[in-house]
Backbone as JSON Lines, residues from 0, in Angstrom:
{"i":0,"aa":"F","n":[-33.28,17.97,12.75],"ca":[-32.09,17.33,13.27],"c":[-32.43,16.51,14.5]}
{"i":1,"aa":"I","n":[-31.73,15.43,14.65],"ca":[-31.86,14.6,15.84],"c":[-30.6,14.78,16.65]}
{"i":2,"aa":"R","n":[-30.76,15.06,17.91],"ca":[-29.6,15.25,18.77],"c":[-29.58,14.18,19.84]}
{"i":3,"aa":"K","n":[-28.39,13.72,20.13],"ca":[-28.21,12.73,21.17],"c":[-26.9,13.04,21.87]}
{"i":4,"aa":"G","n":[-26.95,13.14,23.18],"ca":[-25.74,13.41,23.94],"c":[-24.83,12.19,23.93]}
{"i":5,"aa":"L","n":[-23.55,12.4,23.65],"ca":[-22.58,11.31,23.61],"c":[-21.41,11.64,24.52]}
{"i":6,"aa":"T","n":[-20.81,10.59,25.03],"ca":[-19.57,10.79,25.78],"c":[-18.46,11.07,24.77]}
{"i":7,"aa":"A","n":[-17.32,11.5,25.24],"ca":[-16.19,11.76,24.34],"c":[-15.8,10.49,23.59]}
{"i":8,"aa":"T","n":[-15.81,9.35,24.26],"ca":[-15.47,8.07,23.62],"c":[-16.48,7.71,22.54]}
{"i":9,"aa":"E","n":[-17.77,7.86,22.85],"ca":[-18.82,7.56,21.87],"c":[-18.73,8.49,20.67]}
{"i":10,"aa":"A","n":[-18.49,9.75,20.92],"ca":[-18.36,10.72,19.82],"c":[-17.15,10.37,18.95]}
{"i":11,"aa":"G","n":[-16.06,9.99,19.57],"ca":[-14.87,9.59,18.82],"c":[-15.13,8.36,17.98]}
{"i":12,"aa":"N","n":[-15.83,7.39,18.56],"ca":[-16.16,6.18,17.8],"c":[-17.07,6.5,16.62]}
{"i":13,"aa":"S","n":[-18.02,7.41,16.82],"ca":[-18.92,7.81,15.72],"c":[-18.13,8.52,14.63]}
{"i":14,"aa":"R","n":[-17.22,9.39,15.01],"ca":[-16.36,10.09,14.04],"c":[-15.54,9.1,13.23]}
{"i":15,"aa":"D","n":[-14.94,8.12,13.94],"ca":[-14.11,7.13,13.27],"c":[-14.92,6.28,12.3]}
{"i":16,"aa":"A","n":[-16.14,5.9,12.69],"ca":[-17.01,5.1,11.82],"c":[-17.39,5.9,10.57]}
{"i":17,"aa":"L","n":[-17.67,7.18,10.74],"ca":[-18.0,8.03,9.6],"c":[-16.81,8.15,8.66]}
{"i":18,"aa":"A","n":[-15.62,8.38,9.21],"ca":[-14.42,8.5,8.38],"c":[-14.15,7.19,7.62]}
{"i":19,"aa":"K","n":[-14.29,6.05,8.29],"ca":[-14.07,4.76,7.64],"c":[-15.06,4.57,6.5]}
{"i":20,"aa":"S","n":[-16.3,4.92,6.74],"ca":[-17.33,4.78,5.71],"c":[-17.03,5.69,4.52]}
{"i":21,"aa":"L","n":[-16.66,6.93,4.78],"ca":[-16.35,7.87,3.7],"c":[-15.15,7.4,2.88]}
{"i":22,"aa":"Y","n":[-14.08,6.97,3.55],"ca":[-12.91,6.49,2.83],"c":[-13.22,5.23,2.04]}
{"i":23,"aa":"G","n":[-14.02,4.34,2.62],"ca":[-14.41,3.13,1.91],"c":[-15.2,3.43,0.65]}
{"i":24,"aa":"R","n":[-16.15,4.35,0.76],"ca":[-16.95,4.73,-0.41],"c":[-16.09,5.46,-1.45]}
{"i":25,"aa":"L","n":[-15.18,6.3,-0.98],"ca":[-14.27,7.0,-1.89],"c":[-13.4,5.99,-2.64]}
{"i":26,"aa":"F","n":[-12.91,4.98,-1.93],"ca":[-12.1,3.94,-2.55],"c":[-12.88,3.25,-3.66]}
{"i":27,"aa":"L","n":[-14.11,2.85,-3.37],"ca":[-14.93,2.19,-4.39],"c":[-15.19,3.1,-5.58]}
{"i":28,"aa":"W","n":[-15.36,4.4,-5.33],"ca":[-15.56,5.36,-6.41],"c":[-14.31,5.46,-7.27]}
{"i":29,"aa":"V","n":[-13.13,5.52,-6.64],"ca":[-11.87,5.59,-7.38],"c":[-11.7,4.34,-8.23]}
{"i":30,"aa":"V","n":[-11.97,3.16,-7.66],"ca":[-11.87,1.91,-8.43],"c":[-12.82,1.95,-9.62]}
{"i":31,"aa":"A","n":[-14.05,2.42,-9.41],"ca":[-15.02,2.5,-10.5],"c":[-14.53,3.43,-11.61]}
{"i":32,"aa":"K","n":[-13.95,4.56,-11.24],"ca":[-13.43,5.52,-12.22],"c":[-12.25,4.93,-12.99]}
{"i":33,"aa":"I","n":[-11.38,4.22,-12.3],"ca":[-10.25,3.58,-12.97],"c":[-10.77,2.53,-13.94]}
{"i":34,"aa":"N","n":[-11.72,1.7,-13.48],"ca":[-12.3,0.68,-14.36],"c":[-12.96,1.31,-15.58]}
{"i":35,"aa":"E","n":[-13.67,2.42,-15.36],"ca":[-14.34,3.12,-16.45],"c":[-13.32,3.63,-17.47]}
{"i":36,"aa":"S","n":[-12.23,4.2,-16.98],"ca":[-11.23,4.75,-17.89],"c":[-10.47,3.66,-18.64]}
{"i":37,"aa":"L","n":[-10.39,2.46,-18.06],"ca":[-9.69,1.35,-18.69],"c":[-10.62,0.44,-19.49]}
{"i":38,"aa":"N","n":[-11.91,0.78,-19.53],"ca":[-12.92,-0.04,-20.2],"c":[-12.9,-1.49,-19.69]}
{"i":39,"aa":"I","n":[-12.89,-1.64,-18.38],"ca":[-12.9,-2.97,-17.76],"c":[-14.28,-3.59,-17.96]}
{"i":40,"aa":"S","n":[-14.31,-4.84,-18.39],"ca":[-15.58,-5.5,-18.65],"c":[-16.25,-5.92,-17.34]}
{"i":41,"aa":"K","n":[-17.53,-6.14,-17.43],"ca":[-18.33,-6.56,-16.28],"c":[-17.77,-7.86,-15.72]}
{"i":42,"aa":"G","n":[-17.63,-7.94,-14.4],"ca":[-17.09,-9.11,-13.75],"c":[-15.62,-8.95,-13.38]}
{"i":43,"aa":"D","n":[-14.92,-8.05,-14.04],"ca":[-13.51,-7.81,-13.74],"c":[-13.33,-6.54,-12.92]}
{"i":44,"aa":"E","n":[-14.42,-5.88,-12.58],"ca":[-14.29,-4.62,-11.88],"c":[-13.96,-4.79,-10.4]}
{"i":45,"aa":"K","n":[-13.67,-3.68,-9.76],"ca":[-13.37,-3.63,-8.33],"c":[-12.13,-4.43,-7.96]}
{"i":46,"aa":"F","n":[-11.09,-4.33,-8.76],"ca":[-9.85,-5.02,-8.43],"c":[-8.69,-4.06,-8.61]}
{"i":47,"aa":"I","n":[-7.94,-3.86,-7.55],"ca":[-6.67,-3.17,-7.62],"c":[-5.69,-4.07,-6.88]}
{"i":48,"aa":"G","n":[-4.68,-4.58,-7.57],"ca":[-3.71,-5.46,-6.95],"c":[-2.48,-4.68,-6.53]}
{"i":49,"aa":"I","n":[-2.13,-4.77,-5.28],"ca":[-0.92,-4.12,-4.77],"c":[-0.01,-5.24,-4.3]}
{"i":50,"aa":"L","n":[1.19,-5.29,-4.85],"ca":[2.14,-6.32,-4.46],"c":[2.53,-6.12,-3.0]}
{"i":51,"aa":"D","n":[2.47,-7.18,-2.23],"ca":[2.95,-7.1,-0.85],"c":[3.99,-8.2,-0.63]}
{"i":52,"aa":"I","n":[4.42,-8.38,0.59],"ca":[5.51,-9.28,0.9],"c":[5.24,-10.69,0.37]}
{"i":53,"aa":"A","n":[4.02,-11.17,0.48],"ca":[3.7,-12.54,0.1],"c":[3.29,-12.66,-1.36]}
{"i":54,"aa":"G","n":[3.19,-11.57,-2.08],"ca":[2.77,-11.6,-3.48],"c":[1.48,-10.83,-3.66]}
{"i":55,"aa":"F","n":[0.84,-11.02,-4.81],"ca":[-0.39,-10.28,-5.07],"c":[-1.52,-10.81,-4.21]}
{"i":56,"aa":"E","n":[-2.23,-9.91,-3.61],"ca":[-3.42,-10.26,-2.84],"c":[-4.6,-10.22,-3.8]}
{"i":57,"aa":"I","n":[-5.25,-11.33,-3.99],"ca":[-6.38,-11.38,-4.91],"c":[-7.61,-11.82,-4.12]}
{"i":58,"aa":"F","n":[-8.56,-10.95,-4.05],"ca":[-9.83,-11.23,-3.39],"c":[-10.94,-10.98,-4.38]}
{"i":59,"aa":"E","n":[-12.09,-11.55,-4.11],"ca":[-13.23,-11.31,-5.0],"c":[-13.51,-9.81,-5.07]}
{"i":60,"aa":"T","n":[-13.47,-9.15,-3.94],"ca":[-13.65,-7.7,-3.89],"c":[-12.58,-7.13,-2.97]}
{"i":61,"aa":"N","n":[-11.74,-6.26,-3.5],"ca":[-10.75,-5.59,-2.67],"c":[-11.41,-4.44,-1.93]}
{"i":62,"aa":"T","n":[-10.96,-4.21,-0.73],"ca":[-11.52,-3.14,0.09],"c":[-10.46,-2.09,0.36]}
{"i":63,"aa":"F","n":[-10.9,-0.95,0.85],"ca":[-9.97,0.11,1.23],"c":[-9.02,-0.39,2.31]}
{"i":64,"aa":"E","n":[-9.55,-1.17,3.24],"ca":[-8.72,-1.71,4.31],"c":[-7.6,-2.59,3.75]}
{"i":65,"aa":"Q","n":[-7.92,-3.41,2.73],"ca":[-6.9,-4.27,2.13],"c":[-5.85,-3.44,1.42]}
{"i":66,"aa":"L","n":[-6.27,-2.38,0.75],"ca":[-5.31,-1.48,0.11],"c":[-4.35,-0.91,1.15]}
{"i":67,"aa":"C","n":[-4.89,-0.47,2.28],"ca":[-4.05,0.09,3.35],"c":[-3.08,-0.94,3.89]}
{"i":68,"aa":"I","n":[-3.56,-2.16,4.1],"ca":[-2.71,-3.24,4.61],"c":[-1.59,-3.54,3.61]}
{"i":69,"aa":"N","n":[-1.95,-3.71,2.34],"ca":[-0.94,-4.02,1.33],"c":[0.05,-2.88,1.15]}
{"i":70,"aa":"F","n":[-0.42,-1.65,1.18],"ca":[0.45,-0.48,1.05],"c":[1.45,-0.44,2.21]}
{"i":71,"aa":"T","n":[0.96,-0.65,3.41],"ca":[1.85,-0.66,4.58],"c":[2.86,-1.79,4.5]}
{"i":72,"aa":"N","n":[2.4,-2.98,4.11],"ca":[3.32,-4.11,3.95],"c":[4.4,-3.81,2.92]}
{"i":73,"aa":"E","n":[4.0,-3.18,1.83],"ca":[4.97,-2.88,0.77],"c":[6.0,-1.85,1.23]}
{"i":74,"aa":"R","n":[5.55,-0.86,1.99],"ca":[6.5,0.13,2.52],"c":[7.49,-0.53,3.48]}
{"i":75,"aa":"L","n":[6.99,-1.43,4.32],"ca":[7.87,-2.15,5.23],"c":[8.87,-3.01,4.47]}
{"i":76,"aa":"Q","n":[8.4,-3.68,3.41],"ca":[9.28,-4.51,2.6],"c":[10.36,-3.65,1.93]}
{"i":77,"aa":"Q","n":[9.99,-2.49,1.42],"ca":[10.98,-1.59,0.8],"c":[12.02,-1.14,1.82]}
{"i":78,"aa":"F","n":[11.57,-0.8,3.01],"ca":[12.48,-0.39,4.08],"c":[13.45,-1.53,4.41]}
{"i":79,"aa":"F","n":[12.9,-2.72,4.56],"ca":[13.72,-3.89,4.87],"c":[14.74,-4.15,3.76]}
{"i":80,"aa":"N","n":[14.26,-4.13,2.51],"ca":[15.17,-4.37,1.38],"c":[16.3,-3.34,1.34]}
{"i":81,"aa":"L","n":[15.96,-2.09,1.55],"ca":[16.97,-1.03,1.51],"c":[18.03,-1.25,2.58]}
{"i":82,"aa":"H","n":[17.58,-1.49,3.81],"ca":[18.52,-1.57,4.92],"c":[19.22,-2.92,5.04]}
{"i":83,"aa":"M","n":[18.58,-3.98,4.65],"ca":[19.18,-5.31,4.83],"c":[19.95,-5.78,3.6]}
{"i":84,"aa":"F","n":[19.6,-5.29,2.43],"ca":[20.26,-5.77,1.22],"c":[21.09,-4.68,0.55]}
{"i":85,"aa":"F","n":[20.41,-3.66,0.11],"ca":[21.09,-2.64,-0.68],"c":[22.21,-1.96,0.1]}
{"i":86,"aa":"L","n":[21.92,-1.42,1.27],"ca":[22.95,-0.71,2.03],"c":[24.07,-1.65,2.49]}
{"i":87,"aa":"E","n":[23.71,-2.88,2.81],"ca":[24.73,-3.85,3.21],"c":[25.67,-4.17,2.05]}
{"i":88,"aa":"Q","n":[25.1,-4.32,0.85],"ca":[25.93,-4.58,-0.31],"c":[26.8,-3.38,-0.66]}
{"i":89,"aa":"E","n":[26.28,-2.18,-0.43],"ca":[27.09,-0.98,-0.64],"c":[28.28,-0.97,0.32]}
{"i":90,"aa":"E","n":[28.05,-1.42,1.54],"ca":[29.14,-1.52,2.52],"c":[30.19,-2.53,2.06]}
{"i":91,"aa":"Y","n":[29.75,-3.65,1.52],"ca":[30.68,-4.65,0.99],"c":[31.54,-4.04,-0.12]}
{"i":92,"aa":"R","n":[30.9,-3.27,-1.0],"ca":[31.66,-2.64,-2.09],"c":[32.72,-1.69,-1.54]}
{"i":93,"aa":"R","n":[32.32,-0.86,-0.57],"ca":[33.26,0.1,0.01],"c":[34.44,-0.6,0.69]}
{"i":94,"aa":"E","n":[34.18,-1.75,1.28],"ca":[35.24,-2.48,1.99],"c":[35.94,-3.5,1.1]}
{"i":95,"aa":"N","n":[35.59,-3.5,-0.21],"ca":[36.2,-4.42,-1.18],"c":[36.07,-5.89,-0.75]}
{"i":96,"aa":"I","n":[34.92,-6.23,-0.22],"ca":[34.63,-7.6,0.16],"c":[34.06,-8.32,-1.06]}
{"i":97,"aa":"E","n":[34.58,-9.51,-1.34],"ca":[34.05,-10.29,-2.45],"c":[32.81,-11.06,-1.99]}
{"i":98,"aa":"W","n":[31.77,-11.02,-2.79],"ca":[30.52,-11.71,-2.48],"c":[29.71,-11.81,-3.76]}
{"i":99,"aa":"N","n":[28.7,-12.63,-3.71],"ca":[27.77,-12.74,-4.84],"c":[26.6,-11.81,-4.55]}
{"i":100,"aa":"P","n":[26.42,-10.79,-5.39],"ca":[25.31,-9.85,-5.16],"c":[23.96,-10.57,-5.07]}
{"i":101,"aa":"V","n":[23.1,-10.06,-4.21],"ca":[21.79,-10.65,-3.98],"c":[20.75,-9.83,-4.72]}
{"i":102,"aa":"N","n":[19.93,-10.52,-5.5],"ca":[18.79,-9.87,-6.14],"c":[17.62,-10.04,-5.18]}
{"i":103,"aa":"F","n":[17.15,-8.95,-4.61],"ca":[16.1,-9.05,-3.61],"c":[14.72,-8.77,-4.16]}
{"i":104,"aa":"G","n":[14.53,-9.0,-5.43],"ca":[13.18,-8.92,-6.0],"c":[12.9,-7.61,-6.71]}
{"i":105,"aa":"V","n":[11.65,-7.47,-7.05],"ca":[11.18,-6.3,-7.79],"c":[11.13,-5.09,-6.87]}
{"i":106,"aa":"D","n":[11.65,-4.0,-7.36],"ca":[11.58,-2.75,-6.62],"c":[10.23,-2.1,-6.94]}
{"i":107,"aa":"S","n":[9.36,-2.04,-5.98],"ca":[8.02,-1.49,-6.23],"c":[7.88,-0.07,-5.71]}
{"i":108,"aa":"Q","n":[8.98,0.67,-5.66],"ca":[8.92,2.06,-5.21],"c":[7.96,2.88,-6.07]}
{"i":109,"aa":"A","n":[7.89,2.58,-7.37],"ca":[6.98,3.32,-8.26],"c":[5.53,3.16,-7.82]}
{"i":110,"aa":"T","n":[5.16,1.94,-7.39],"ca":[3.8,1.71,-6.91],"c":[3.55,2.47,-5.61]}
{"i":111,"aa":"I","n":[4.53,2.46,-4.72],"ca":[4.4,3.2,-3.46],"c":[4.24,4.69,-3.75]}
{"i":112,"aa":"D","n":[5.07,5.21,-4.66],"ca":[4.99,6.63,-5.01],"c":[3.65,6.99,-5.62]}
{"i":113,"aa":"L","n":[3.12,6.08,-6.44],"ca":[1.82,6.33,-7.08],"c":[0.74,6.58,-6.03]}
{"i":114,"aa":"I","n":[0.78,5.84,-4.94],"ca":[-0.23,5.97,-3.9],"c":[0.13,7.09,-2.93]}
{"i":115,"aa":"Q","n":[1.39,7.22,-2.6],"ca":[1.82,8.09,-1.51],"c":[2.02,9.56,-1.89]}
{"i":116,"aa":"K","n":[2.53,9.8,-3.09],"ca":[2.89,11.17,-3.46],"c":[1.73,11.93,-4.05]}
{"i":117,"aa":"R","n":[1.82,13.24,-3.93],"ca":[0.8,14.11,-4.54],"c":[0.96,14.09,-6.05]}
{"i":118,"aa":"P","n":[-0.15,14.27,-6.76],"ca":[-0.07,14.27,-8.24],"c":[0.73,15.45,-8.76]}
C-alpha cells in the first residue's frame, strides 16, 4: 500500500473523484447491458435519450453527467407543468371559468419513474 497524508479537503476531493469514476463506469456498463439485451448493432451503442425541456439530447456518446442533467431538467419541467398548467386549469374548472385547455406536451412521468423508483 502507498500512503499519503491528505488534508480534509484533499481527501474529500479524492473521494468525490472516485465516486464520479465509479458512477461513470457503472453507467457505461448499464448502457452496454441494455444494448446487449436489445441487440443494438455496432455504431448505435452507448445511447440513452432522455427527453428534457429543449427536446432529446443527442450526443455521439452520452455520459452519466448528461443523464443526470437531463433527468434533473425533466423533473423540473414536470414540476413546472404540474403547478403552472395542470393545477391552474383545475382551479379554472372549480371556479367555472371558461377557457381553452392548454396541452402542455408529453407527460414523461413514466421516464422519471423508470430512473427514480426502485424496481
